[in-house]
């Protein structure tokens, strides 16, 4: 019997586009196996990077969208973790390009009919939500940011399935 791989889907939220003048606010990891699935988030600036590494190392494959150019280098710059040294990484953006599906994750989702519960939230809004939480203690903004990050991770799983990627 062939063992189904454990798949991890990772997405980060940040305060900006470069790690030298901004920081990670949320790392979401959606783990899926044949038997179960779970979702975990690392929030703020003080989570131990070893916890993220220990969590991701449970997977056989790590999926991202534009992760080879954004998420993984950002994580490496801020924590020193080189996640693709510990788990095989597949950037679904390049699989989309091979199918002539270009644009950001939300644009590709629309092309493929992948629904969003939070269509009004994007990367820019994620920064604003974090600022509202940090500056005013706005728990609703944090909840919305976390829900947005979770939706990104879960939709990576749906995207991989729609693309027929193993």
Short mmCIF file of C-alpha atoms in Angstrom, two decimals:
data_model
loop_
_atom_site.label_atom_id
_atom_site.label_comp_id
_atom_site.label_asym_id
_atom_site.label_seq_id
_atom_site.Cartn_x
_atom_site.Cartn_y
_atom_site.Cartn_z
CA UNK A 1 0.00 0.00 0.00
CA UNK A 2 1.33 3.44 -0.97
CA UNK A 3 1.44 5.93 1.88
CA UNK A 4 -0.26 9.23 1.10
CA UNK A 5 2.11 12.15 1.68
CA UNK A 6 1.50 14.69 4.40
CA UNK A 7 1.07 18.02 2.65
CA UNK A 8 1.63 21.42 4.22
CA UNK A 9 0.29 24.66 2.75
CA UNK A 10 2.04 27.78 4.01
CA UNK A 11 1.24 31.47 3.68
CA UNK A 12 2.56 34.50 5.51
CA UNK A 13 1.24 37.97 6.21
CA UNK A 14 3.68 40.83 6.67
CA UNK A 15 3.78 44.56 7.34
CA UNK A 16 5.42 45.21 3.97
CA UNK A 17 7.13 43.71 0.97
CA UNK A 18 10.73 43.46 2.13
CA UNK A 19 12.12 41.82 5.28
CA UNK A 20 14.67 44.58 5.87
CA UNK A 21 12.00 47.21 6.60
CA UNK A 22 8.97 45.12 7.61
CA UNK A 23 8.19 41.95 9.53
CA UNK A 24 6.05 38.83 9.53
CA UNK A 25 2.73 39.19 11.35
CA UNK A 26 1.23 35.74 10.70
CA UNK A 27 2.48 32.41 9.42
CA UNK A 28 -0.29 29.97 8.60
CA UNK A 29 0.30 26.27 7.98
CA UNK A 30 -2.50 23.94 6.85
CA UNK A 31 -1.46 20.29 7.20
CA UNK A 32 -3.38 17.66 5.25
CA UNK A 33 -2.96 13.89 5.23
CA UNK A 34 -5.23 11.05 4.16
CA UNK A 35 -6.38 10.65 7.77
CA UNK A 36 -6.68 14.21 9.02
CA UNK A 37 -6.07 17.91 8.60
CA UNK A 38 -5.11 20.66 10.99
CA UNK A 39 -4.33 24.34 10.84
CA UNK A 40 -1.85 26.28 12.92
CA UNK A 41 -0.88 29.93 12.98
CA UNK A 42 2.16 31.67 14.40
CA UNK A 43 1.19 35.24 15.26
CA UNK A 44 3.27 38.33 16.01
CA UNK A 45 6.98 38.78 16.33
CA UNK A 46 7.78 36.53 19.28
CA UNK A 47 6.95 32.95 18.21
CA UNK A 48 9.91 30.57 18.38
CA UNK A 49 11.17 29.70 14.90
CA UNK A 50 11.94 26.19 16.13
CA UNK A 51 8.19 25.65 16.62
CA UNK A 52 7.53 26.49 12.96
CA UNK A 53 10.35 24.22 11.84
CA UNK A 54 9.14 21.34 14.02
CA UNK A 55 5.62 21.76 12.64
CA UNK A 56 6.63 21.98 8.97
CA UNK A 57 9.01 19.01 9.28
CA UNK A 58 5.97 16.79 9.83
CA UNK A 59 5.12 17.28 6.14
CA UNK A 60 6.50 15.47 3.13
CA UNK A 61 5.77 18.39 0.79
CA UNK A 62 5.37 22.12 1.45
CA UNK A 63 3.19 24.12 -0.97
CA UNK A 64 3.12 27.89 -1.39
CA UNK A 65 2.07 30.44 -3.99
CA UNK A 66 5.00 32.68 -4.90
CA UNK A 67 6.67 31.24 -1.83
CA UNK A 68 10.04 30.75 -3.49
CA UNK A 69 10.25 34.49 -4.13
CA UNK A 70 8.38 35.87 -1.11
CA UNK A 71 7.28 33.66 1.80
CA UNK A 72 10.34 31.42 2.18
CA UNK A 73 12.97 34.17 1.66
CA UNK A 74 11.05 36.40 4.11
CA UNK A 75 10.99 33.63 6.70
CA UNK A 76 14.69 32.96 6.13
CA UNK A 77 15.62 36.65 6.45
CA UNK A 78 13.67 37.06 9.68
CA UNK A 79 14.29 33.73 11.41
CA UNK A 80 17.26 32.11 9.69
CA UNK A 81 15.09 29.09 8.78
CA UNK A 82 15.66 27.64 5.32
CA UNK A 83 12.51 25.55 5.20
CA UNK A 84 13.19 23.95 1.82
CA UNK A 85 16.27 22.29 3.37
CA UNK A 86 13.97 20.25 5.59
CA UNK A 87 10.95 19.56 3.36
CA UNK A 88 10.40 19.44 -0.39
CA UNK A 89 8.92 22.75 -1.58
CA UNK A 90 6.54 23.22 -4.51
CA UNK A 91 5.62 26.76 -5.55
CA UNK A 92 2.18 26.43 -7.14
CA UNK A 93 2.61 29.74 -8.95
CA UNK A 94 4.95 28.09 -11.46
CA UNK A 95 2.49 25.24 -12.01
CA UNK A 96 -0.14 27.89 -12.74
CA UNK A 97 2.15 29.66 -15.21
CA UNK A 98 2.59 26.37 -17.11
CA UNK A 99 -1.21 26.36 -17.53
CA UNK A 100 -1.28 30.02 -18.62
CA UNK A 101 -2.78 31.09 -15.29
CA UNK A 102 -0.96 34.31 -14.44
CA UNK A 103 -1.46 36.79 -11.63
CA UNK A 104 -1.67 36.70 -7.88
CA UNK A 105 -3.35 33.94 -5.93
CA UNK A 106 -6.73 35.72 -5.81
CA UNK A 107 -6.75 36.28 -9.58
CA UNK A 108 -5.90 32.63 -10.26
CA UNK A 109 -8.57 31.52 -7.81
CA UNK A 110 -11.17 33.55 -9.72
CA UNK A 111 -10.06 32.00 -13.01
CA UNK A 112 -10.51 28.53 -11.53
CA UNK A 113 -13.77 29.26 -9.71
CA UNK A 114 -12.30 28.96 -6.21
CA UNK A 115 -14.58 30.89 -3.84
CA UNK A 116 -13.50 33.23 -1.04
CA UNK A 117 -15.43 34.05 2.11
CA UNK A 118 -13.40 37.28 2.46
CA UNK A 119 -13.15 38.66 -1.09
CA UNK A 120 -12.64 42.21 0.19
CA UNK A 121 -9.40 41.36 2.03
CA UNK A 122 -6.04 41.43 0.23
CA UNK A 123 -2.40 41.86 1.21
CA UNK A 124 -2.75 45.63 1.66
CA UNK A 125 -5.81 45.19 3.87
CA UNK A 126 -3.92 42.55 5.87
CA UNK A 127 -1.37 45.23 6.82
CA UNK A 128 -4.15 47.61 7.90
CA UNK A 129 -5.85 44.88 9.95
CA UNK A 130 -2.57 44.16 11.76
CA UNK A 131 -2.01 47.87 12.42
CA UNK A 132 -5.53 48.21 13.88
CA UNK A 133 -4.85 45.28 16.15
CA UNK A 134 -1.42 46.54 17.22
CA UNK A 135 -2.37 50.21 17.65
CA UNK A 136 -5.87 49.89 19.11
CA UNK A 137 -6.15 46.32 20.41
CA UNK A 138 -8.88 45.69 17.84
CA UNK A 139 -9.55 41.97 18.28
CA UNK A 140 -12.01 41.91 15.36
CA UNK A 141 -9.22 43.07 13.02
CA UNK A 142 -6.95 40.31 14.29
CA UNK A 143 -9.70 37.71 13.85
CA UNK A 144 -10.31 38.91 10.28
CA UNK A 145 -6.57 38.83 9.51
CA UNK A 146 -6.27 35.29 10.86
CA UNK A 147 -9.35 34.19 8.89
CA UNK A 148 -7.85 35.71 5.73
CA UNK A 149 -4.55 33.89 6.28
CA UNK A 150 -6.37 30.62 6.91
CA UNK A 151 -8.40 31.06 3.73
CA UNK A 152 -5.18 31.57 1.75
CA UNK A 153 -3.73 28.34 3.14
CA UNK A 154 -6.87 26.26 2.63
CA UNK A 155 -7.28 27.65 -0.90
CA UNK A 156 -3.72 26.54 -1.71
CA UNK A 157 -4.91 22.99 -1.01
CA UNK A 158 -7.92 23.49 -3.31
CA UNK A 159 -5.68 25.05 -5.98
CA UNK A 160 -3.29 22.10 -5.87
CA UNK A 161 -6.21 19.71 -6.30
CA UNK A 162 -7.67 21.69 -9.20
CA UNK A 163 -4.27 21.70 -10.90
CA UNK A 164 -3.95 17.93 -10.40
CA UNK A 165 -0.55 18.31 -8.74
CA UNK A 166 0.71 15.43 -6.57
#
